[in-house]
mmCIF file of C-alpha atoms and ligand atoms in Angstrom:
data_model
loop_
_atom_site.group_PDB
_atom_site.id
_atom_site.type_symbol
_atom_site.label_atom_id
_atom_site.label_comp_id
_atom_site.label_asym_id
_atom_site.label_seq_id
_atom_site.Cartn_x
_atom_site.Cartn_y
_atom_site.Cartn_z
ATOM 1 C CA MET A 197 13.469 5.112 78.047
ATOM 2 C CA SER A 198 12.656 4.399 74.433
ATOM 3 C CA GLU A 199 14.816 6.004 71.789
ATOM 4 C CA HIS A 200 11.700 7.371 70.196
ATOM 5 C CA VAL A 201 10.716 9.546 73.120
ATOM 6 C CA THR A 202 11.134 13.160 72.123
ATOM 7 C CA VAL A 203 13.259 14.982 74.656
ATOM 8 C CA PRO A 204 11.118 17.705 76.260
ATOM 9 C CA LYS A 205 12.647 21.031 75.375
ATOM 10 C CA ALA A 206 12.497 24.594 76.654
ATOM 11 C CA GLU A 207 13.675 27.787 75.004
ATOM 12 C CA LEU A 208 14.749 31.001 76.744
ATOM 13 C CA HIS A 209 16.201 33.006 73.863
ATOM 14 C CA CYS A 210 14.327 33.693 70.642
ATOM 15 C CA HIS A 211 13.494 37.088 69.157
ATOM 16 C CA ILE A 212 9.859 36.960 68.061
ATOM 17 C CA GLU A 213 10.402 39.191 65.014
ATOM 18 C CA GLY A 214 13.446 37.038 64.207
ATOM 19 C CA ALA A 215 11.219 33.943 64.262
ATOM 20 C CA ALA A 216 9.123 35.161 61.312
ATOM 21 C CA ALA A 217 9.435 32.883 58.296
ATOM 22 C CA PRO A 218 10.277 34.781 55.087
ATOM 23 C CA SER A 219 7.059 33.364 53.567
ATOM 24 C CA LEU A 220 4.977 35.038 56.314
ATOM 25 C CA VAL A 221 6.875 38.329 55.908
ATOM 26 C CA ALA A 222 6.361 38.166 52.122
ATOM 27 C CA ARG A 223 2.638 37.502 52.571
ATOM 28 C CA LEU A 224 2.145 40.485 54.892
ATOM 29 C CA ALA A 225 4.375 42.667 52.701
ATOM 30 C CA ASP A 226 2.134 41.833 49.765
ATOM 31 C CA HIS A 227 -0.942 42.686 51.823
ATOM 32 C CA TYR A 228 0.464 46.071 52.895
ATOM 33 C CA GLN A 229 2.169 46.720 49.555
ATOM 34 C CA ILE A 230 5.619 46.931 51.091
ATOM 35 C CA ASP A 231 8.613 46.100 48.908
ATOM 36 C CA VAL A 232 10.717 43.388 50.572
ATOM 37 C CA SER A 233 12.707 42.360 47.491
ATOM 38 C CA ALA A 234 15.885 43.779 49.065
ATOM 39 C CA ILE A 235 15.615 41.440 52.061
ATOM 40 C CA ILE A 236 14.052 38.240 50.656
ATOM 41 C CA ASP A 237 15.691 36.641 47.634
ATOM 42 C CA GLY A 238 14.152 34.671 44.749
ATOM 43 C CA ASN A 239 14.522 31.432 46.730
ATOM 44 C CA GLY A 240 12.477 32.839 49.596
ATOM 45 C CA LYS A 241 15.507 33.277 51.869
ATOM 46 C CA TYR A 242 16.489 36.321 53.901
ATOM 47 C CA VAL A 243 19.353 38.343 52.431
ATOM 48 C CA TRP A 244 22.173 39.370 54.785
ATOM 49 C CA SER A 245 25.915 38.839 54.929
ATOM 50 C CA ASP A 246 27.200 39.901 58.349
ATOM 51 C CA PHE A 247 25.894 40.989 61.747
ATOM 52 C CA THR A 248 25.310 44.588 60.644
ATOM 53 C CA SER A 249 23.345 43.612 57.518
ATOM 54 C CA PHE A 250 21.504 40.926 59.499
ATOM 55 C CA LEU A 251 20.267 43.623 61.912
ATOM 56 C CA GLU A 252 19.165 45.787 58.958
ATOM 57 C CA THR A 253 17.252 42.936 57.291
ATOM 58 C CA TYR A 254 15.707 42.072 60.662
ATOM 59 C CA ASP A 255 14.489 45.675 61.100
ATOM 60 C CA LEU A 256 12.938 45.767 57.612
ATOM 61 C CA ALA A 257 11.261 42.374 58.002
ATOM 62 C CA SER A 258 9.792 43.462 61.382
ATOM 63 C CA ASN A 259 8.179 46.424 59.701
ATOM 64 C CA VAL A 260 5.512 44.296 57.938
ATOM 65 C CA PHE A 261 3.833 43.425 61.262
ATOM 66 C CA LYS A 262 1.343 46.239 61.697
ATOM 67 C CA THR A 263 -1.620 45.064 63.766
ATOM 68 C CA PRO A 264 -2.260 42.963 66.879
ATOM 69 C CA ALA A 265 -3.652 40.277 64.539
ATOM 70 C CA ASP A 266 -0.391 40.196 62.554
ATOM 71 C CA TYR A 267 1.515 39.688 65.786
ATOM 72 C CA SER A 268 -0.852 37.054 67.131
ATOM 73 C CA LEU A 269 -0.437 35.118 63.884
ATOM 74 C CA LEU A 270 3.343 35.341 64.310
ATOM 75 C CA SER A 271 3.397 34.182 67.938
ATOM 76 C CA GLU A 272 0.785 31.445 67.410
ATOM 77 C CA THR A 273 2.727 30.085 64.433
ATOM 78 C CA TYR A 274 5.993 30.133 66.353
ATOM 79 C CA PHE A 275 4.698 28.520 69.549
ATOM 80 C CA ARG A 276 2.860 25.792 67.597
ATOM 81 C CA MET A 277 6.100 25.008 65.799
ATOM 82 C CA LEU A 278 8.025 24.899 69.083
ATOM 83 C CA ALA A 279 5.436 22.529 70.566
ATOM 84 C CA ALA A 280 5.636 20.295 67.476
ATOM 85 C CA GLU A 281 9.352 19.918 68.186
ATOM 86 C CA GLY A 282 8.681 18.775 71.733
ATOM 87 C CA ALA A 283 9.007 22.101 73.540
ATOM 88 C CA ILE A 284 6.942 22.513 76.701
ATOM 89 C CA TYR A 285 8.044 26.097 77.413
ATOM 90 C CA GLY A 286 9.223 29.093 75.422
ATOM 91 C CA GLU A 287 10.232 32.656 76.206
ATOM 92 C CA VAL A 288 10.398 35.164 73.390
ATOM 93 C CA PHE A 289 12.090 38.522 73.266
ATOM 94 C CA ILE A 290 9.681 41.229 72.222
ATOM 95 C CA SER A 291 10.826 44.601 70.966
ATOM 96 C CA PRO A 292 8.532 47.551 71.732
ATOM 97 C CA ASP A 293 10.793 49.757 69.567
ATOM 98 C CA HIS A 294 10.121 47.613 66.511
ATOM 99 C CA ALA A 295 6.376 47.641 67.203
ATOM 100 C CA GLN A 296 6.468 51.407 67.590
ATOM 101 C CA SER A 297 8.227 51.914 64.265
ATOM 102 C CA ALA A 298 5.540 49.732 62.649
ATOM 103 C CA GLY A 299 2.945 52.073 64.199
ATOM 104 C CA LEU A 300 1.676 49.923 67.062
ATOM 105 C CA SER A 301 1.299 50.858 70.721
ATOM 106 C CA TYR A 302 3.068 48.769 73.351
ATOM 107 C CA ALA A 303 -0.235 47.571 74.825
ATOM 108 C CA SER A 304 -1.667 46.376 71.486
ATOM 109 C CA TYR A 305 1.635 44.744 70.563
ATOM 110 C CA VAL A 306 1.653 42.740 73.802
ATOM 111 C CA GLU A 307 -2.041 41.871 73.571
ATOM 112 C CA GLY A 308 -1.611 40.588 70.020
ATOM 113 C CA LEU A 309 1.386 38.461 70.935
ATOM 114 C CA ALA A 310 -0.283 37.155 74.107
ATOM 115 C CA ALA A 311 -3.417 36.101 72.190
ATOM 116 C CA GLY A 312 -1.312 34.034 69.782
ATOM 117 C CA ILE A 313 0.643 32.381 72.596
ATOM 118 C CA GLU A 314 -2.633 31.550 74.407
ATOM 119 C CA ARG A 315 -4.132 30.022 71.247
ATOM 120 C CA ALA A 316 -1.080 27.819 70.770
ATOM 121 C CA LYS A 317 -1.286 26.781 74.431
ATOM 122 C CA ILE A 318 -4.927 25.708 74.193
ATOM 123 C CA ASP A 319 -4.119 23.220 71.433
ATOM 124 C CA THR A 320 -0.631 22.067 72.404
ATOM 125 C CA GLY A 321 -0.165 22.760 76.127
ATOM 126 C CA ILE A 322 2.984 24.832 75.501
ATOM 127 C CA GLU A 323 3.554 27.543 78.104
ATOM 128 C CA GLY A 324 4.959 30.909 77.002
ATOM 129 C CA ARG A 325 6.285 34.164 78.425
ATOM 130 C CA MET A 326 7.679 37.376 76.944
ATOM 131 C CA ILE A 327 10.813 39.360 77.747
ATOM 132 C CA ALA A 328 10.723 42.996 76.625
ATOM 133 C CA ILE A 329 14.051 44.110 75.246
ATOM 134 C CA GLY A 330 15.711 47.431 74.722
ATOM 135 C CA VAL A 331 17.921 47.780 71.659
ATOM 136 C CA ARG A 332 21.457 48.647 72.695
ATOM 137 C CA HIS A 333 22.410 50.612 69.604
ATOM 138 C CA PHE A 334 19.315 52.823 70.002
ATOM 139 C CA GLY A 335 20.970 54.235 73.141
ATOM 140 C CA ALA A 336 20.333 54.458 76.888
ATOM 141 C CA ALA A 337 17.339 56.817 76.636
ATOM 142 C CA ALA A 338 15.480 54.427 74.308
ATOM 143 C CA VAL A 339 16.236 51.453 76.565
ATOM 144 C CA GLU A 340 14.962 53.369 79.610
ATOM 145 C CA ARG A 341 11.821 54.303 77.693
ATOM 146 C CA VAL A 342 11.140 50.601 77.098
ATOM 147 C CA ALA A 343 11.680 49.844 80.794
ATOM 148 C CA ARG A 344 9.230 52.596 81.789
ATOM 149 C CA GLU A 345 6.628 51.444 79.275
ATOM 150 C CA VAL A 346 6.802 47.838 80.446
ATOM 151 C CA ILE A 347 6.528 48.884 84.106
ATOM 152 C CA ALA A 348 3.604 51.235 83.384
ATOM 153 C CA ASN A 349 1.674 48.561 81.441
ATOM 154 C CA PRO A 350 2.131 45.333 83.397
ATOM 155 C CA HIS A 351 1.041 42.148 81.646
ATOM 156 C CA PRO A 352 1.099 38.711 83.296
ATOM 157 C CA MET A 353 2.958 37.190 80.358
ATOM 158 C CA VAL A 354 5.659 39.882 80.178
ATOM 159 C CA THR A 355 7.937 38.649 82.926
ATOM 160 C CA GLY A 356 11.382 39.807 81.897
ATOM 161 C CA PHE A 357 13.465 42.698 80.660
ATOM 162 C CA GLY A 358 16.552 42.431 78.475
ATOM 163 C CA LEU A 359 19.078 44.083 76.234
ATOM 164 C CA ALA A 360 19.725 43.040 72.619
ATOM 165 C CA GLY A 361 21.148 44.747 69.552
ATOM 166 C CA ASP A 362 24.727 45.563 68.708
ATOM 167 C CA GLU A 363 26.968 44.592 71.615
ATOM 168 C CA ARG A 364 29.841 46.541 70.068
ATOM 169 C CA ASP A 365 27.880 49.708 70.847
ATOM 170 C CA GLY A 366 27.513 51.289 74.310
ATOM 171 C CA HIS A 367 28.946 50.214 77.673
ATOM 172 C CA PRO A 368 26.583 48.278 79.991
ATOM 173 C CA ALA A 369 26.934 51.092 82.576
ATOM 174 C CA ASN A 370 24.753 53.200 80.259
ATOM 175 C CA PHE A 371 21.872 50.801 80.813
ATOM 176 C CA ALA A 372 22.258 50.288 84.560
ATOM 177 C CA ARG A 373 19.355 52.583 85.446
ATOM 178 C CA ALA A 374 16.916 50.839 83.067
ATOM 179 C CA PHE A 375 17.889 47.467 84.531
ATOM 180 C CA ARG A 376 17.587 48.744 88.104
ATOM 181 C CA MET A 377 14.055 49.985 87.404
ATOM 182 C CA ALA A 378 13.060 46.725 85.710
ATOM 183 C CA GLY A 379 14.567 44.618 88.492
ATOM 184 C CA GLU A 380 12.781 46.643 91.179
ATOM 185 C CA ALA A 381 9.519 46.090 89.292
ATOM 186 C CA GLY A 382 10.040 42.331 89.672
ATOM 187 C CA LEU A 383 11.056 41.533 86.097
ATOM 188 C CA GLY A 384 13.654 38.842 85.400
ATOM 189 C CA LEU A 385 16.808 40.282 83.850
ATOM 190 C CA THR A 386 18.979 39.117 80.960
ATOM 191 C CA ALA A 387 21.376 40.813 78.543
ATOM 192 C CA HIS A 388 23.149 39.835 75.350
ATOM 193 C CA ALA A 389 26.874 39.722 76.106
ATOM 194 C CA GLY A 390 29.774 37.594 74.969
ATOM 195 C CA GLU A 391 28.497 37.197 71.404
ATOM 196 C CA PHE A 392 30.371 39.938 69.528
ATOM 197 C CA GLY A 393 32.038 41.214 72.679
ATOM 198 C CA GLY A 394 34.679 39.318 74.642
ATOM 199 C CA PRO A 395 35.054 38.544 78.361
ATOM 200 C CA ASP A 396 35.156 42.244 79.349
ATOM 201 C CA SER A 397 31.709 42.733 77.871
ATOM 202 C CA ILE A 398 30.373 39.816 79.927
ATOM 203 C CA THR A 399 32.015 41.046 83.135
ATOM 204 C CA ALA A 400 30.537 44.510 82.600
ATOM 205 C CA ALA A 401 27.042 43.097 81.989
ATOM 206 C CA LEU A 402 27.261 41.097 85.227
ATOM 207 C CA ASP A 403 28.654 44.043 87.205
ATOM 208 C CA PHE A 404 26.357 46.787 85.933
ATOM 209 C CA LEU A 405 23.103 45.065 84.993
ATOM 210 C CA GLN A 406 22.653 42.557 87.846
ATOM 211 C CA VAL A 407 21.681 39.826 85.391
ATOM 212 C CA LYS A 408 21.538 36.155 86.380
ATOM 213 C CA ARG A 409 21.195 35.088 82.748
ATOM 214 C CA LEU A 410 23.247 36.064 79.723
ATOM 215 C CA GLY A 411 22.259 35.961 76.060
ATOM 216 C CA HIS A 412 25.077 33.901 74.497
ATOM 217 C CA GLY A 413 27.865 34.509 77.056
ATOM 218 C CA VAL A 414 29.941 31.892 75.268
ATOM 219 C CA ARG A 415 33.041 34.033 74.856
ATOM 220 C CA ALA A 416 33.603 33.575 78.591
ATOM 221 C CA ILE A 417 35.614 30.609 77.300
ATOM 222 C CA GLU A 418 38.431 33.108 76.606
ATOM 223 C CA GLU A 419 39.062 33.765 80.315
ATOM 224 C CA LYS A 420 39.419 31.082 82.958
ATOM 225 C CA ASP A 421 38.540 33.354 85.910
ATOM 226 C CA LEU A 422 35.347 34.393 84.212
ATOM 227 C CA ILE A 423 34.312 30.772 83.679
ATOM 228 C CA ARG A 424 34.862 30.274 87.418
ATOM 229 C CA ARG A 425 32.728 33.330 88.166
ATOM 230 C CA LEU A 426 29.864 32.035 85.993
ATOM 231 C CA VAL A 427 29.989 28.717 87.835
ATOM 232 C CA ASP A 428 30.224 30.304 91.296
ATOM 233 C CA GLU A 429 27.408 32.785 90.653
ATOM 234 C CA LYS A 430 25.250 30.138 88.927
ATOM 235 C CA ILE A 431 24.819 32.335 85.863
ATOM 236 C CA VAL A 432 22.745 30.667 83.146
ATOM 237 C CA LEU A 433 23.896 31.033 79.547
ATOM 238 C CA GLU A 434 21.272 31.224 76.827
ATOM 239 C CA THR A 435 23.571 29.726 74.202
ATOM 240 C CA CYS A 436 22.591 29.834 70.532
ATOM 241 C CA PRO A 437 25.244 27.755 68.749
ATOM 242 C CA GLY A 438 23.584 27.740 65.301
ATOM 243 C CA SER A 439 23.269 31.528 65.413
ATOM 244 C CA ASN A 440 26.961 31.850 66.351
ATOM 245 C CA ILE A 441 28.005 29.665 63.399
ATOM 246 C CA ALA A 442 25.718 31.534 60.963
ATOM 247 C CA LEU A 443 27.087 34.898 62.109
ATOM 248 C CA GLY A 444 30.695 33.691 62.007
ATOM 249 C CA VAL A 445 31.463 33.927 65.738
ATOM 250 C CA TYR A 446 32.800 30.342 65.393
ATOM 251 C CA SER A 447 33.649 28.596 62.142
ATOM 252 C CA VAL A 448 32.028 25.205 62.773
ATOM 253 C CA LEU A 449 29.997 23.651 65.556
ATOM 254 C CA ARG A 450 32.777 21.367 66.800
ATOM 255 C CA PHE A 451 34.848 24.479 67.607
ATOM 256 C CA HIS A 452 31.950 26.055 69.539
ATOM 257 C CA PRO A 453 32.631 26.242 73.313
ATOM 258 C CA VAL A 454 29.157 25.201 74.489
ATOM 259 C CA ASN A 455 30.227 21.717 75.554
ATOM 260 C CA ILE A 456 33.467 22.791 77.233
ATOM 261 C CA LEU A 457 31.512 25.371 79.226
ATOM 262 C CA ARG A 458 28.983 22.675 80.187
ATOM 263 C CA GLN A 459 31.762 20.314 81.267
ATOM 264 C CA GLU A 460 33.341 23.110 83.319
ATOM 265 C CA GLY A 461 30.068 23.330 85.246
ATOM 266 C CA VAL A 462 28.549 26.429 83.638
ATOM 267 C CA ARG A 463 24.747 26.212 83.458
ATOM 268 C CA ILE A 464 23.876 26.248 79.765
ATOM 269 C CA THR A 465 20.643 26.167 77.778
ATOM 270 C CA LEU A 466 20.076 25.721 74.033
ATOM 271 C CA ASN A 467 18.213 28.258 71.924
ATOM 272 C CA SER A 468 17.491 29.230 68.314
ATOM 273 C CA ASP A 469 17.842 33.077 68.503
ATOM 274 C CA ASP A 470 16.403 34.043 65.068
ATOM 275 C CA PRO A 471 15.613 30.625 63.587
ATOM 276 C CA PRO A 472 14.754 31.242 59.896
ATOM 277 C CA PHE A 473 17.589 33.754 59.532
ATOM 278 C CA PHE A 474 20.087 31.167 60.715
ATOM 279 C CA GLY A 475 18.563 28.035 59.187
ATOM 280 C CA THR A 476 17.832 26.539 62.565
ATOM 281 C CA THR A 477 15.088 25.595 65.021
ATOM 282 C CA LEU A 478 15.144 24.683 68.707
ATOM 283 C CA GLY A 479 14.884 21.002 67.771
ATOM 284 C CA ARG A 480 17.855 21.315 65.431
ATOM 285 C CA GLU A 481 19.913 23.001 68.162
ATOM 286 C CA TYR A 482 19.255 20.096 70.540
ATOM 287 C CA SER A 483 20.020 17.487 67.881
ATOM 288 C CA SER A 484 23.088 19.101 66.266
ATOM 289 C CA VAL A 485 24.745 19.881 69.616
ATOM 290 C CA SER A 486 23.927 16.393 70.902
ATOM 291 C CA LYS A 487 25.294 14.698 67.802
ATOM 292 C CA THR A 488 28.452 16.836 67.622
ATOM 293 C CA PHE A 489 29.377 16.509 71.292
ATOM 294 C CA GLY A 490 27.873 13.111 72.091
ATOM 295 C CA LEU A 491 25.218 14.295 74.544
ATOM 296 C CA SER A 492 22.923 11.582 75.887
ATOM 297 C CA GLU A 493 19.178 11.959 76.363
ATOM 298 C CA ALA A 494 19.861 12.461 80.062
ATOM 299 C CA ASP A 495 22.254 15.320 79.213
ATOM 300 C CA GLN A 496 19.605 16.926 77.013
ATOM 301 C CA ILE A 497 16.969 16.567 79.715
ATOM 302 C CA ALA A 498 19.382 18.211 82.173
ATOM 303 C CA ILE A 499 19.676 21.148 79.751
ATOM 304 C CA THR A 500 15.884 21.495 79.659
ATOM 305 C CA ARG A 501 15.826 21.326 83.461
ATOM 306 C CA THR A 502 18.348 24.174 83.643
ATOM 307 C CA ALA A 503 16.135 26.236 81.322
ATOM 308 C CA LEU A 504 13.061 25.613 83.470
ATOM 309 C CA GLU A 505 14.989 26.471 86.644
ATOM 310 C CA ALA A 506 16.076 29.762 85.062
ATOM 311 C CA ALA A 507 12.753 30.549 83.379
ATOM 312 C CA PHE A 508 11.165 33.923 84.116
ATOM 313 C CA CYS A 509 7.870 32.406 85.240
ATOM 314 C CA ASP A 510 5.993 32.076 88.527
ATOM 315 C CA GLU A 511 6.724 29.124 90.808
ATOM 316 C CA ALA A 512 3.359 27.447 90.156
ATOM 317 C CA ALA A 513 4.053 27.355 86.403
ATOM 318 C CA ARG A 514 7.625 26.181 87.029
ATOM 319 C CA ASN A 515 6.372 23.333 89.216
ATOM 320 C CA ARG A 516 3.831 22.266 86.580
ATOM 321 C CA LEU A 517 6.544 22.299 83.916
ATOM 322 C CA MET A 518 8.908 20.271 86.096
ATOM 323 C CA VAL A 519 6.150 17.680 86.582
ATOM 324 C CA ARG A 520 5.702 17.520 82.806
ATOM 325 C CA LEU A 521 9.443 17.127 82.324
ATOM 326 C CA ASP A 522 9.690 14.402 84.968
ATOM 327 C CA SER A 523 6.660 12.497 83.704
ATOM 328 C CA ALA A 524 7.956 12.583 80.132
ATOM 329 C CA VAL A 525 11.248 11.063 81.198
ATOM 330 C CA THR A 526 9.984 8.428 83.656
ATOM 331 C CA PRO A 527 10.701 5.055 82.026
ATOM 332 C CA ALA A 528 7.642 2.975 81.239
ATOM 333 C CA VAL A 529 7.358 -0.145 83.454
HETATM 334 N N1 LIG B 235 18.628 40.892 67.799
HETATM 335 C C1 LIG B 235 18.171 39.843 67.095
HETATM 336 N N2 LIG B 235 19.103 38.864 67.046
HETATM 337 C C2 LIG B 235 20.174 39.299 67.742
HETATM 338 C C3 LIG B 235 21.447 38.756 68.065
HETATM 339 N N3 LIG B 235 21.822 37.534 67.647
HETATM 340 N N4 LIG B 235 22.273 39.502 68.798
HETATM 341 C C4 LIG B 235 21.908 40.715 69.215
HETATM 342 N N5 LIG B 235 20.729 41.279 68.941
HETATM 343 C C5 LIG B 235 19.860 40.576 68.221
HETATM 344 ZN ZN1 LIG B 236 19.576 37.075 70.595
#
C-alpha cells in the first residue's frame, strides 16, 4: 500500500453541538443577537478552564442553534469535514435537552440534523447515524424523558441511546430504566464512564446499563480485573485521547493508556469528542496516536474495523462500509 493512501476512518463518539466551530457559533449569535463574548475570546477560541466550565460553555454555545436549518448547517459542515479527513462513517451524539432549551422540538431537531447528514452523504459518500443522549447531571427523570421521546418518534438515522454529562453526578442505577426502555426498543446503547470516574464507575455502567460500548472507559487501566472483563465481554471503548489531554485526565499523550489497553486486547476506537473545544479532529486523533505509539497503517485500519463492527447501524450498511474499508486497503497490483 502506498504511504499516501489515507487510512479510512470511522468515528463513534462526537457530540454534534460540541463539533460547532466558534466561528459558526459567533455567526449565528450575531444573527440572533445573542451575546457570546463570555464564551468566545478575541482570538475566536472557546473560553473554558476545567470540565465544569467546559460544560457551561458548551451549553451556552448550543443555545445559538434555533432552527432545523441551523442544525442541518451544523451537521452538514461536520460530516463534510469528517469525509475530507478520510472518514467513511460517523455517529454523532445528539442532545434533545439542548434542542429543547433552544426552543426546538425533538422531531424538528432530528429532521434538521438528518437533512445535513444526507446532504454531506450525497457529495462525499460518508454514512452517518445519530445517538440520542440523556444528560446525567440533569437527573434520571430527564434521561427517561429523552428515552421516551426517542422511542415515540422513531427515525431511521437515530439508532442509539446514550448517557453523557457529568460522570461525577448520579449512580448508573438511576438510569437503568431509561436504558432498559431504549434497549427494548432496539437502540444501541453506550454510556460515558471512566473519564472523570474510575473503575467503579465503569463497572456500574456495565452492570446497570447493559452497554456494549463505553464513552472513554480508559480509566479501566487502573484495575487489572476490569481490563480482563472488557476483553472477555468484548466491550468497545470509544476513546478520545485528545479530549482527555485537554481536560487534564492525563498530562500528555504518551501517558495516555489507549495503547496499553489495545495491547491488552481491549477493543478500542479513536474519536474527537468535542473537536474545536479540544483543538482536535478525528484525523488528528488517528495521526497523533499513531505517531506517539508507533501504530502502523494496518493497526489504524484495524481500529476503523473495530469501529465499524461496533457501529449502531443495520447490517446492510455495515457490509457496505466493510467493502469500502477492504477496497481502500487492497494493495494495487
Ligand atoms: N458532553 C460533551 N462532551 C462531554 C464529555 N467529554 N464528557 C461528558 N459529557 C460531555
Ligand atoms: Zn463525550
